[in-house]
Amino acid sequence: MKRTSGILLPITALPARFGVGDIGPSAERFAGFLDRAGVRQWQILPIAPTSSFVGDSPYAGHSAFGGDPLLISPERLHEEGLLTTSELDRAACPPARRVDYPEARTRKAALLRRAFDRAEPSLTHDTDFHAFLTVNAHWINDLAFFLACKEAHNGAAWYDWPTPLRDRHDSALREHGTRLAREILFHKFCQHRFFKQWGRLRSHINDLGIDLVGDVPIYVTHDSPDVWCHRRLFKLDPQGHRTVVAGVPPDYFSKTGQRWGNPVFDWQANKETDFSWWCARLLHHFGLHSQIRLDHFRGFAAYWEIPASERTASNGRWMPGLGRDLLHTLQRRTGGDQELPILAENLGIITPDVEALRREFHLPGMHVLQFGFGPGAERTPNAPFRHEPLGAVYTGTHDNNTTRGWFETELDSKAKTRLERFTGPLPDPAGVPRALIRLAMASPASQAFIPAQDLLGLGTDGRLNIPGRSTGNWSWRLLPGELHPLDSPALADELAELNEFYGRTGDDLLYGDYEEHLRAPSRG
């Protein structure tokens, strides 16, 4: 087992030139910072296409397989000769702490259209493009067709389309396929360029010895090709409307729970297909990342089902999941001789059946330090002394306040006293993020993740998401020079010292001859 550290930073939060982070040069520069800091993992949020209709949430993407064209790097398209220098300069935005999603989408869409216009004549003979379409035929055709139809129907959801198209009658599919052929090709082009750039970025990161940790939500968005094309796998009425929706009961984050609104899986119908859609989805993401954080893992043991007519999550009920059957099937598909590269998000209301499922498949769980100092916290897995080696510790997650914001606005005096029993006196809130970072680094958990905002010591204004709030989330981002290998060398070197001191260098733990290890030549 290796001990590592990681930084949690969404792709959108990178300081790219075009109003939102992307998978181009700014991502490689951030990887350079991680390398200098001795950080071996970069954790991101889901990369699926999003929109303003879902509050720009990466957890409400419009595809279980596709990448968000918003994250495509115009600079990489320029290197291909598909964009001019003047076009890049006109589309560039001044640095800003927050993403203006509508503006960023408008600028990126215009650039992608120009790039497509230039690439289109050569696509017929582009062997790499056609190989990509062949390998990904199980999802790319549905996604491109869906997006083209959605645009043709003024953004309407698929369940509000004309009945023949909504219900996928052959005649309607043929007619739209012919009429929208160029738009369908455009969306295939965007997906090809996204994954071409993704492969380049991941190769660069892996060459530095850094692993990319992805994030896969359990649920998919109702208005998505996955639901439209696989209706029998979800609990829907004959018109395609949801009969029940997903969410969670009242908890730390919300007094009325969270009504996410996603359609709920018909687990028995999925089992009858040998979980083919699920396995294809997870195997796809295994190929994109070294490890994936499987969001809302407890839903694989039992999930909270809410009548679609209810406005809050309070009046839902627990229903059994078929996660054990799914994971056994997935193991069989991967050969069965290796552990699944899954980090189980086991936060919230966790019952013994959830932990039994996680342990059966030897999946690391999560520990959140911000949850480790409240009343009775010493009896929970979040208390610093209860972390498991097969686990990942976080100072906070994307759903938490920043550590400084948490200390300043959410922690009562008793909890502060409990915290200081671990850290020593904390007279200045500015020192709290560093104190929790040290606690995370010292944790028995083999993985330790630090949100970028905590590394920068930011307060509540750096918070990424407030669960239950439908707007204003997911927009925080780095400014140029922050967490940059050349502009932030002192911070990188400080983090490198912590990694070395706490043994988070990515080396295998030794349980044998320590004296022989000590006699070995120093790596430095």
Short mmCIF file of C-alpha atoms in Angstrom, two decimals:
data_model
loop_
_atom_site.label_atom_id
_atom_site.label_comp_id
_atom_site.label_asym_id
_atom_site.label_seq_id
_atom_site.Cartn_x
_atom_site.Cartn_y
_atom_site.Cartn_z
CA MET A 1 0.00 0.00 0.00
CA LYS A 2 1.31 3.44 -0.98
CA ARG A 3 0.86 6.68 0.94
CA THR A 4 0.09 9.63 -1.32
CA SER A 5 -1.33 13.12 -1.25
CA GLY A 6 -3.57 14.79 -3.79
CA ILE A 7 -5.05 18.16 -4.61
CA LEU A 8 -8.76 18.49 -5.32
CA LEU A 9 -9.26 20.96 -8.16
CA PRO A 10 -11.94 20.87 -10.88
CA ILE A 11 -10.80 21.38 -14.47
CA THR A 12 -13.12 24.41 -14.68
CA ALA A 13 -11.15 26.07 -11.87
CA LEU A 14 -7.89 26.27 -13.82
CA PRO A 15 -6.78 29.78 -14.89
CA ALA A 16 -7.08 29.28 -18.65
CA ARG A 17 -7.41 32.27 -21.00
CA PHE A 18 -10.99 31.80 -22.15
CA GLY A 19 -13.11 32.37 -19.05
CA VAL A 20 -13.10 28.80 -17.77
CA GLY A 21 -10.48 26.16 -17.08
CA ASP A 22 -9.68 23.64 -19.79
CA ILE A 23 -7.49 20.63 -20.54
CA GLY A 24 -4.77 22.55 -22.35
CA PRO A 25 -1.60 24.38 -21.22
CA SER A 26 -3.02 25.60 -17.89
CA ALA A 27 -3.71 22.00 -16.89
CA GLU A 28 -0.14 21.00 -17.73
CA ARG A 29 1.21 23.93 -15.72
CA PHE A 30 -0.84 22.86 -12.71
CA ALA A 31 0.54 19.34 -13.11
CA GLY A 32 4.00 20.92 -12.98
CA PHE A 33 3.13 22.46 -9.62
CA LEU A 34 1.95 19.07 -8.33
CA ASP A 35 5.17 17.45 -9.49
CA ARG A 36 7.34 20.05 -7.75
CA ALA A 37 5.21 19.66 -4.59
CA GLY A 38 5.62 15.87 -4.56
CA VAL A 39 1.86 15.42 -4.98
CA ARG A 40 1.05 12.15 -6.71
CA GLN A 41 -2.70 12.55 -7.32
CA TRP A 42 -4.92 15.19 -8.88
CA GLN A 43 -8.59 14.74 -8.09
CA ILE A 44 -11.12 16.41 -10.36
CA LEU A 45 -14.91 16.60 -10.55
CA PRO A 46 -17.06 14.96 -13.26
CA ILE A 47 -16.22 16.01 -16.82
CA ALA A 48 -19.60 15.43 -18.49
CA PRO A 49 -21.29 18.14 -20.60
CA THR A 50 -23.30 20.53 -18.41
CA SER A 51 -25.51 23.55 -19.01
CA SER A 52 -27.20 26.47 -17.29
CA PHE A 53 -30.39 24.36 -17.16
CA VAL A 54 -28.75 22.23 -14.44
CA GLY A 55 -26.99 25.10 -12.67
CA ASP A 56 -23.68 24.22 -14.36
CA SER A 57 -23.36 21.31 -11.95
CA PRO A 58 -20.81 18.67 -12.95
CA TYR A 59 -23.01 16.18 -11.10
CA ALA A 60 -25.90 16.84 -13.49
CA GLY A 61 -24.14 16.25 -16.79
CA HIS A 62 -26.01 15.43 -19.97
CA SER A 63 -24.04 12.26 -20.69
CA ALA A 64 -22.63 9.37 -18.68
CA PHE A 65 -19.83 8.97 -21.24
CA GLY A 66 -19.18 12.24 -23.06
CA GLY A 67 -16.77 15.04 -22.23
CA ASP A 68 -17.75 18.68 -21.84
CA PRO A 69 -16.76 20.68 -24.96
CA LEU A 70 -16.43 23.68 -22.64
CA LEU A 71 -13.20 22.07 -21.40
CA ILE A 72 -11.62 21.78 -24.87
CA SER A 73 -8.48 23.89 -25.18
CA PRO A 74 -8.57 26.47 -28.00
CA GLU A 75 -4.76 26.62 -27.82
CA ARG A 76 -4.56 22.95 -28.75
CA LEU A 77 -6.94 23.56 -31.67
CA HIS A 78 -4.66 26.41 -32.73
CA GLU A 79 -1.71 24.00 -32.72
CA GLU A 80 -3.67 21.84 -35.18
CA GLY A 81 -4.16 24.82 -37.47
CA LEU A 82 -7.90 24.93 -36.77
CA LEU A 83 -7.89 28.38 -35.12
CA THR A 84 -5.85 31.51 -35.83
CA THR A 85 -3.87 33.56 -33.32
CA SER A 86 -6.18 36.53 -33.83
CA GLU A 87 -9.22 34.36 -33.13
CA LEU A 88 -7.67 33.23 -29.85
CA ASP A 89 -6.82 36.79 -28.88
CA ARG A 90 -10.35 38.04 -29.57
CA ALA A 91 -11.88 35.23 -27.51
CA ALA A 92 -9.56 35.65 -24.51
CA CYS A 93 -11.05 36.92 -21.23
CA PRO A 94 -9.44 38.98 -18.45
CA PRO A 95 -8.53 36.97 -15.34
CA ALA A 96 -11.44 36.51 -12.93
CA ARG A 97 -12.03 34.63 -9.69
CA ARG A 98 -15.41 33.34 -10.91
CA VAL A 99 -16.46 31.58 -14.11
CA ASP A 100 -19.10 33.43 -16.12
CA TYR A 101 -20.57 30.28 -17.64
CA PRO A 102 -22.89 31.90 -20.22
CA GLU A 103 -20.08 34.09 -21.53
CA ALA A 104 -17.56 31.24 -21.53
CA ARG A 105 -19.98 28.97 -23.40
CA THR A 106 -20.69 31.62 -26.01
CA ARG A 107 -16.99 32.22 -26.67
CA LYS A 108 -16.06 28.53 -26.71
CA ALA A 109 -19.00 27.61 -28.97
CA ALA A 110 -17.92 30.19 -31.55
CA LEU A 111 -14.36 28.87 -31.51
CA LEU A 112 -15.49 25.26 -31.84
CA ARG A 113 -17.70 26.15 -34.82
CA ARG A 114 -14.78 27.84 -36.57
CA ALA A 115 -12.51 24.88 -35.85
CA PHE A 116 -15.15 22.48 -37.19
CA ASP A 117 -15.61 24.50 -40.37
CA ARG A 118 -11.89 24.13 -41.07
CA ALA A 119 -11.68 20.47 -40.07
CA GLU A 120 -14.84 19.26 -41.80
CA PRO A 121 -13.40 18.71 -45.30
CA SER A 122 -10.74 16.37 -43.93
CA LEU A 123 -12.92 14.37 -41.52
CA THR A 124 -13.98 11.90 -44.21
CA HIS A 125 -10.37 10.72 -44.52
CA ASP A 126 -9.31 11.24 -40.89
CA THR A 127 -8.43 7.72 -39.74
CA ASP A 128 -8.00 8.75 -36.10
CA PHE A 129 -11.45 10.36 -36.10
CA HIS A 130 -13.10 7.26 -37.56
CA ALA A 131 -11.23 4.93 -35.22
CA PHE A 132 -12.53 7.00 -32.30
CA LEU A 133 -16.09 6.71 -33.61
CA THR A 134 -15.75 2.95 -33.96
CA VAL A 135 -14.35 2.36 -30.46
CA ASN A 136 -16.97 4.62 -28.88
CA ALA A 137 -19.93 3.69 -31.06
CA HIS A 138 -21.89 2.43 -28.03
CA TRP A 139 -22.39 6.02 -26.83
CA ILE A 140 -21.07 8.63 -29.29
CA ASN A 141 -23.82 8.12 -31.88
CA ASP A 142 -26.57 8.48 -29.28
CA LEU A 143 -24.99 11.58 -27.72
CA ALA A 144 -24.37 13.41 -31.00
CA PHE A 145 -27.86 12.59 -32.31
CA PHE A 146 -29.44 13.67 -29.01
CA LEU A 147 -27.63 17.02 -28.93
CA ALA A 148 -28.50 17.78 -32.55
CA CYS A 149 -32.18 16.96 -31.93
CA LYS A 150 -32.23 19.05 -28.78
CA GLU A 151 -30.92 22.07 -30.68
CA ALA A 152 -33.43 21.48 -33.48
CA HIS A 153 -36.25 21.55 -30.91
CA ASN A 154 -35.11 24.81 -29.27
CA GLY A 155 -33.54 23.14 -26.25
CA ALA A 156 -36.65 21.18 -25.25
CA ALA A 157 -36.11 18.08 -23.14
CA TRP A 158 -36.46 14.79 -25.02
CA TYR A 159 -39.66 13.85 -23.16
CA ASP A 160 -41.27 17.02 -24.60
CA TRP A 161 -40.31 16.25 -28.20
CA PRO A 162 -42.94 15.13 -30.73
CA THR A 163 -44.13 11.66 -29.80
CA PRO A 164 -42.53 9.78 -32.74
CA LEU A 165 -39.10 11.20 -31.88
CA ARG A 166 -39.62 10.98 -28.13
CA ASP A 167 -40.46 7.30 -28.48
CA ARG A 168 -37.69 6.69 -31.04
CA HIS A 169 -39.84 5.55 -33.96
CA ASP A 170 -37.64 4.43 -36.85
CA SER A 171 -39.14 6.92 -39.30
CA ALA A 172 -38.51 9.86 -36.96
CA LEU A 173 -34.94 8.75 -36.29
CA ARG A 174 -34.22 8.41 -40.02
CA GLU A 175 -35.74 11.79 -40.86
CA HIS A 176 -33.83 13.63 -38.14
CA GLY A 177 -30.63 11.75 -38.91
CA THR A 178 -30.74 12.92 -42.51
CA ARG A 179 -31.83 16.49 -41.79
CA LEU A 180 -29.37 17.03 -38.94
CA ALA A 181 -26.39 15.14 -40.40
CA ARG A 182 -24.01 18.12 -40.25
CA GLU A 183 -24.94 19.00 -36.66
CA ILE A 184 -24.47 15.37 -35.65
CA LEU A 185 -21.02 15.42 -37.26
CA PHE A 186 -20.17 18.64 -35.38
CA HIS A 187 -20.91 17.03 -32.02
CA LYS A 188 -18.87 13.97 -32.94
CA PHE A 189 -16.01 16.29 -33.88
CA CYS A 190 -16.22 18.01 -30.48
CA GLN A 191 -16.13 14.71 -28.62
CA HIS A 192 -13.19 13.50 -30.69
CA ARG A 193 -11.20 16.65 -29.97
CA PHE A 194 -12.08 16.52 -26.29
CA PHE A 195 -10.80 12.98 -25.85
CA LYS A 196 -7.79 13.57 -28.09
CA GLN A 197 -6.77 16.44 -25.80
CA TRP A 198 -7.67 14.39 -22.73
CA GLY A 199 -5.33 11.61 -23.84
CA ARG A 200 -2.51 14.09 -24.33
CA LEU A 201 -3.05 15.62 -20.88
CA ARG A 202 -3.28 12.29 -19.13
CA SER A 203 -0.10 11.04 -20.82
CA HIS A 204 1.71 14.17 -19.67
CA ILE A 205 0.44 13.78 -16.12
CA ASN A 206 1.29 10.08 -15.99
CA ASP A 207 4.79 10.79 -17.31
CA LEU A 208 5.26 12.98 -14.23
CA GLY A 209 4.21 10.08 -12.01
CA ILE A 210 0.88 11.69 -11.15
CA ASP A 211 -2.43 9.83 -11.16
CA LEU A 212 -5.68 11.44 -12.25
CA VAL A 213 -8.58 10.65 -9.91
CA GLY A 214 -11.96 11.11 -11.57
CA ASP A 215 -15.46 11.41 -10.18
CA VAL A 216 -18.49 9.47 -11.40
CA PRO A 217 -21.97 10.36 -10.10
CA ILE A 218 -24.25 7.44 -9.38
CA TYR A 219 -27.19 9.06 -11.18
CA VAL A 220 -27.62 10.56 -14.64
CA THR A 221 -29.69 13.52 -15.75
CA HIS A 222 -33.24 12.87 -16.94
CA ASP A 223 -32.69 14.95 -20.07
CA SER A 224 -29.82 12.86 -21.39
CA PRO A 225 -29.24 10.37 -24.21
CA ASP A 226 -28.62 7.69 -21.59
CA VAL A 227 -32.20 7.88 -20.34
CA TRP A 228 -33.74 8.58 -23.75
CA CYS A 229 -32.03 5.60 -25.37
CA HIS A 230 -32.26 3.21 -22.37
CA ARG A 231 -35.66 4.03 -20.88
CA ARG A 232 -36.27 0.54 -19.54
CA LEU A 233 -33.30 0.89 -17.18
CA PHE A 234 -35.05 3.71 -15.28
CA LYS A 235 -38.33 4.15 -13.40
CA LEU A 236 -40.35 6.18 -15.91
CA ASP A 237 -43.96 6.31 -17.05
CA PRO A 238 -44.95 5.50 -20.67
CA GLN A 239 -44.43 9.14 -21.68
CA GLY A 240 -40.88 9.13 -20.30
CA HIS A 241 -41.63 11.16 -17.19
CA ARG A 242 -40.15 10.27 -13.81
CA THR A 243 -42.38 8.42 -11.38
CA VAL A 244 -39.85 8.73 -8.57
CA VAL A 245 -36.68 10.79 -8.22
CA ALA A 246 -33.36 10.46 -6.45
CA GLY A 247 -32.06 12.36 -3.45
CA VAL A 248 -31.02 11.96 0.16
CA PRO A 249 -32.93 12.40 3.42
CA PRO A 250 -32.26 15.29 5.83
CA ASP A 251 -28.61 15.38 6.95
CA TYR A 252 -25.74 17.69 7.87
CA PHE A 253 -26.01 19.57 4.59
CA SER A 254 -29.80 20.17 4.46
CA LYS A 255 -32.64 20.05 7.00
CA THR A 256 -35.16 18.90 4.38
CA GLY A 257 -32.74 16.62 2.59
CA GLN A 258 -31.73 17.03 -1.02
CA ARG A 259 -34.16 16.38 -3.86
CA TRP A 260 -31.76 15.86 -6.74
CA GLY A 261 -34.49 15.09 -9.25
CA ASN A 262 -32.56 12.45 -11.22
CA PRO A 263 -34.51 9.45 -12.45
CA VAL A 264 -34.04 6.36 -10.32
CA PHE A 265 -32.60 3.16 -11.75
CA ASP A 266 -34.79 0.13 -12.20
CA TRP A 267 -32.16 -2.16 -10.73
CA GLN A 268 -33.94 -5.37 -11.68
CA ALA A 269 -34.09 -4.28 -15.32
CA ASN A 270 -30.37 -3.45 -15.18
CA LYS A 271 -29.63 -6.88 -13.74
CA GLU A 272 -31.52 -8.55 -16.59
CA THR A 273 -29.04 -6.96 -19.02
CA ASP A 274 -26.09 -8.24 -16.95
CA PHE A 275 -25.53 -4.58 -16.04
CA SER A 276 -24.23 -3.92 -19.55
CA TRP A 277 -24.84 -0.14 -19.49
CA TRP A 278 -23.34 0.22 -16.03
CA CYS A 279 -20.26 -1.85 -16.86
CA ALA A 280 -19.69 0.06 -20.09
CA ARG A 281 -19.94 3.32 -18.16
CA LEU A 282 -17.50 2.38 -15.41
CA LEU A 283 -15.02 0.70 -17.75
CA HIS A 284 -15.06 3.86 -19.87
CA HIS A 285 -14.07 5.95 -16.85
CA PHE A 286 -11.47 3.41 -15.71
CA GLY A 287 -9.84 4.07 -19.07
CA LEU A 288 -9.85 7.84 -18.52
CA HIS A 289 -8.60 7.90 -14.92
CA SER A 290 -6.27 5.94 -12.66
CA GLN A 291 -8.99 5.83 -10.01
CA ILE A 292 -12.57 7.07 -9.79
CA ARG A 293 -14.44 8.41 -6.82
CA LEU A 294 -17.85 6.74 -7.04
CA ASP A 295 -20.25 9.36 -5.77
CA HIS A 296 -23.07 8.41 -3.38
CA PHE A 297 -21.76 4.88 -2.92
CA ARG A 298 -24.41 4.23 -0.29
CA GLY A 299 -26.98 4.22 -3.10
CA PHE A 300 -25.58 0.91 -4.31
CA ALA A 301 -26.63 -0.72 -1.03
CA ALA A 302 -29.88 1.20 -0.55
CA TYR A 303 -31.07 4.48 -2.06
CA TRP A 304 -33.55 7.20 -1.11
CA GLU A 305 -36.52 7.23 -3.48
CA ILE A 306 -38.85 10.25 -3.53
CA PRO A 307 -42.25 10.47 -5.27
CA ALA A 308 -41.81 12.80 -8.24
CA SER A 309 -44.69 14.96 -7.00
CA GLU A 310 -42.88 15.83 -3.74
CA ARG A 311 -41.09 19.20 -3.60
CA THR A 312 -38.55 18.19 -0.94
CA ALA A 313 -36.74 14.98 -0.05
CA SER A 314 -38.41 14.59 3.34
CA ASN A 315 -41.11 12.12 2.29
CA GLY A 316 -38.97 9.55 0.56
CA ARG A 317 -38.21 5.94 1.44
CA TRP A 318 -35.23 3.62 1.42
CA MET A 319 -35.12 1.05 -1.37
CA PRO A 320 -32.60 -1.80 -1.77
CA GLY A 321 -29.92 -1.47 -4.43
CA LEU A 322 -28.12 -4.21 -6.34
CA GLY A 323 -24.60 -2.89 -5.90
CA ARG A 324 -23.19 -6.23 -4.86
CA ASP A 325 -24.40 -7.89 -8.05
CA LEU A 326 -23.13 -4.97 -10.13
CA LEU A 327 -19.65 -4.97 -8.58
CA HIS A 328 -19.32 -8.74 -8.94
CA THR A 329 -20.26 -8.39 -12.61
CA LEU A 330 -17.77 -5.56 -13.04
CA GLN A 331 -15.02 -7.62 -11.42
CA ARG A 332 -15.77 -10.45 -13.79
CA ARG A 333 -15.55 -8.06 -16.76
CA THR A 334 -12.16 -6.78 -15.59
CA GLY A 335 -10.70 -10.26 -15.16
CA GLY A 336 -11.40 -10.67 -11.46
CA ASP A 337 -7.73 -10.70 -10.43
CA GLN A 338 -7.31 -7.02 -9.56
CA GLU A 339 -9.07 -4.72 -7.15
CA LEU A 340 -11.43 -2.22 -8.71
CA PRO A 341 -9.93 1.31 -8.94
CA ILE A 342 -12.83 2.83 -7.01
CA LEU A 343 -12.83 5.26 -4.10
CA ALA A 344 -16.21 4.88 -2.41
CA GLU A 345 -17.87 8.13 -1.33
CA ASN A 346 -19.39 6.85 1.91
CA LEU A 347 -20.52 10.11 3.52
CA GLY A 348 -23.92 11.02 4.91
CA ILE A 349 -26.22 8.39 6.40
CA ILE A 350 -24.04 5.29 6.30
CA THR A 351 -25.49 2.03 7.60
CA PRO A 352 -23.72 -1.30 8.21
CA ASP A 353 -24.83 -2.70 4.83
CA VAL A 354 -23.00 0.12 3.03
CA GLU A 355 -19.75 -0.54 4.86
CA ALA A 356 -20.13 -4.29 4.41
CA LEU A 357 -20.43 -3.78 0.65
CA ARG A 358 -17.39 -1.50 0.57
CA ARG A 359 -15.26 -3.88 2.61
CA GLU A 360 -16.30 -6.92 0.59
CA PHE A 361 -14.75 -5.35 -2.50
CA HIS A 362 -11.78 -3.79 -0.62
CA LEU A 363 -12.72 -0.26 -1.65
CA PRO A 364 -11.24 2.71 0.22
CA GLY A 365 -13.75 5.00 1.88
CA MET A 366 -13.63 8.67 2.82
CA HIS A 367 -12.87 10.57 6.02
CA VAL A 368 -13.58 14.31 6.25
CA LEU A 369 -11.71 16.22 8.95
CA GLN A 370 -14.31 18.97 9.11
CA PHE A 371 -16.75 16.33 10.39
CA GLY A 372 -14.29 15.08 13.00
CA PHE A 373 -14.73 17.56 15.86
CA GLY A 374 -18.46 17.98 16.52
CA PRO A 375 -20.42 16.39 19.39
CA GLY A 376 -19.81 12.65 19.42
CA ALA A 377 -17.41 12.87 16.49
CA GLU A 378 -14.83 10.81 18.36
CA ARG A 379 -17.05 7.79 17.68
CA THR A 380 -17.25 8.40 13.93
CA PRO A 381 -14.84 7.42 11.14
CA ASN A 382 -13.99 11.11 10.68
CA ALA A 383 -12.14 11.47 14.00
CA PRO A 384 -8.43 11.73 13.14
CA PHE A 385 -7.50 8.65 15.17
CA ARG A 386 -10.16 6.46 13.50
CA HIS A 387 -9.05 6.81 9.88
CA GLU A 388 -8.38 3.52 8.10
CA PRO A 389 -5.24 2.86 6.04
CA LEU A 390 -7.55 1.72 3.22
CA GLY A 391 -9.10 5.15 3.03
CA ALA A 392 -8.82 8.73 1.83
CA VAL A 393 -8.83 11.71 4.18
CA TYR A 394 -10.00 15.16 3.12
CA THR A 395 -9.75 18.45 4.97
CA GLY A 396 -13.09 19.12 3.24
CA THR A 397 -14.84 18.14 0.01
CA HIS A 398 -16.39 20.15 -2.82
CA ASP A 399 -19.61 20.24 -0.77
CA ASN A 400 -17.95 21.70 2.33
CA ASN A 401 -17.04 25.24 3.19
CA THR A 402 -13.35 25.99 2.90
CA THR A 403 -11.50 25.03 6.07
CA ARG A 404 -10.94 28.66 7.03
CA GLY A 405 -14.58 29.50 6.29
CA TRP A 406 -15.69 26.49 8.34
CA PHE A 407 -13.56 27.58 11.30
CA GLU A 408 -14.73 31.19 11.13
CA THR A 409 -18.47 30.66 10.55
CA GLU A 410 -19.53 27.11 11.40
CA LEU A 411 -17.48 25.88 14.35
CA ASP A 412 -18.77 26.52 17.88
CA SER A 413 -16.48 27.04 20.86
CA LYS A 414 -16.70 23.42 22.05
CA ALA A 415 -15.75 22.08 18.64
CA LYS A 416 -12.87 24.56 18.44
CA THR A 417 -11.64 23.28 21.79
CA ARG A 418 -11.78 19.69 20.53
CA LEU A 419 -9.93 20.71 17.37
CA GLU A 420 -7.19 22.45 19.36
CA ARG A 421 -6.61 19.26 21.36
CA PHE A 422 -5.24 17.85 18.10
CA THR A 423 -3.58 20.93 16.66
CA GLY A 424 -2.56 23.07 19.62
CA PRO A 425 -3.77 26.67 20.03
CA LEU A 426 -5.20 28.32 16.90
CA PRO A 427 -5.42 32.04 17.71
CA ASP A 428 -5.37 33.12 14.06
CA PRO A 429 -7.93 31.69 11.58
CA ALA A 430 -5.34 32.10 8.84
CA GLY A 431 -3.37 29.23 10.38
CA VAL A 432 -6.28 26.78 10.53
CA PRO A 433 -6.02 25.43 6.96
CA ARG A 434 -2.34 24.58 7.49
CA ALA A 435 -3.19 22.85 10.78
CA LEU A 436 -5.80 20.63 9.12
CA ILE A 437 -3.52 19.95 6.18
CA ARG A 438 -0.95 18.63 8.65
CA LEU A 439 -3.61 16.48 10.33
CA ALA A 440 -4.57 15.07 6.94
CA MET A 441 -0.95 14.38 6.04
CA ALA A 442 -0.39 12.61 9.38
CA SER A 443 -3.54 10.50 9.03
CA PRO A 444 -3.28 6.70 8.84
CA ALA A 445 -5.34 6.92 5.62
CA SER A 446 -3.23 6.00 2.62
CA GLN A 447 -4.62 8.86 0.52
CA ALA A 448 -4.90 12.50 1.63
CA PHE A 449 -6.70 15.09 -0.49
CA ILE A 450 -6.55 18.85 0.00
CA PRO A 451 -8.91 21.22 -1.83
CA ALA A 452 -6.91 23.88 -3.65
CA GLN A 453 -8.74 26.59 -1.69
CA ASP A 454 -7.39 25.17 1.58
CA LEU A 455 -3.88 25.12 0.20
CA LEU A 456 -4.32 28.82 -0.58
CA GLY A 457 -5.86 29.50 2.85
CA LEU A 458 -9.05 31.02 1.42
CA GLY A 459 -12.18 31.83 3.41
CA THR A 460 -15.85 31.31 2.60
CA ASP A 461 -15.53 33.35 -0.60
CA GLY A 462 -13.56 30.41 -2.01
CA ARG A 463 -16.35 27.90 -1.45
CA LEU A 464 -17.20 25.85 -4.55
CA ASN A 465 -20.68 24.51 -3.78
CA ILE A 466 -23.49 24.94 -1.27
CA PRO A 467 -25.66 21.79 -1.44
CA GLY A 468 -29.32 22.57 -1.99
CA ARG A 469 -28.63 25.93 -3.64
CA SER A 470 -29.56 25.81 -7.33
CA THR A 471 -27.52 28.77 -8.62
CA GLY A 472 -24.16 30.39 -7.98
CA ASN A 473 -22.20 27.19 -7.47
CA TRP A 474 -19.21 25.64 -9.27
CA SER A 475 -17.74 28.96 -10.42
CA TRP A 476 -14.67 29.48 -8.20
CA ARG A 477 -11.33 29.33 -10.02
CA LEU A 478 -7.64 30.01 -9.64
CA LEU A 479 -6.09 33.28 -10.70
CA PRO A 480 -3.00 33.27 -12.94
CA GLY A 481 0.10 32.50 -10.89
CA GLU A 482 -1.71 30.61 -8.14
CA LEU A 483 -0.47 27.02 -7.74
CA HIS A 484 1.95 27.59 -10.60
CA PRO A 485 5.33 25.77 -10.56
CA LEU A 486 7.26 28.99 -11.25
CA ASP A 487 5.07 31.61 -9.58
CA SER A 488 4.34 29.62 -6.39
CA PRO A 489 7.64 27.83 -5.69
CA ALA A 490 7.61 28.42 -1.93
CA LEU A 491 4.18 26.85 -1.55
CA ALA A 492 5.18 23.89 -3.71
CA ASP A 493 8.35 23.35 -1.71
CA GLU A 494 6.47 23.59 1.60
CA LEU A 495 4.05 20.92 0.41
CA ALA A 496 6.94 18.76 -0.79
CA GLU A 497 8.46 18.88 2.70
CA LEU A 498 5.15 17.79 4.23
CA ASN A 499 4.88 14.90 1.79
CA GLU A 500 8.40 13.77 2.63
CA PHE A 501 7.96 14.16 6.39
CA TYR A 502 4.67 12.26 6.50
CA GLY A 503 5.75 9.57 4.04
CA ARG A 504 3.34 10.57 1.27
CA THR A 505 5.84 10.14 -1.53
CA GLY A 506 4.04 7.33 -3.33
CA ASP A 507 6.52 4.68 -2.22
CA ASP A 508 5.32 1.31 -1.00
CA LEU A 509 5.08 1.00 2.76
CA LEU A 510 7.73 -1.29 4.22
CA TYR A 511 6.86 -3.98 6.70
CA GLY A 512 10.10 -5.94 6.55
CA ASP A 513 13.74 -5.00 7.01
CA TYR A 514 13.70 -1.31 7.95
CA GLU A 515 17.46 -1.29 8.58
CA GLU A 516 18.08 -2.34 5.00
CA HIS A 517 15.79 0.46 3.86
CA LEU A 518 17.74 2.97 5.94
CA ARG A 519 21.03 1.79 4.41
CA ALA A 520 19.71 2.38 0.89
CA PRO A 521 21.02 5.50 -0.91
CA SER A 522 18.94 8.63 -0.43
CA ARG A 523 16.65 9.60 -3.31
CA GLY A 524 17.54 13.26 -2.86
#
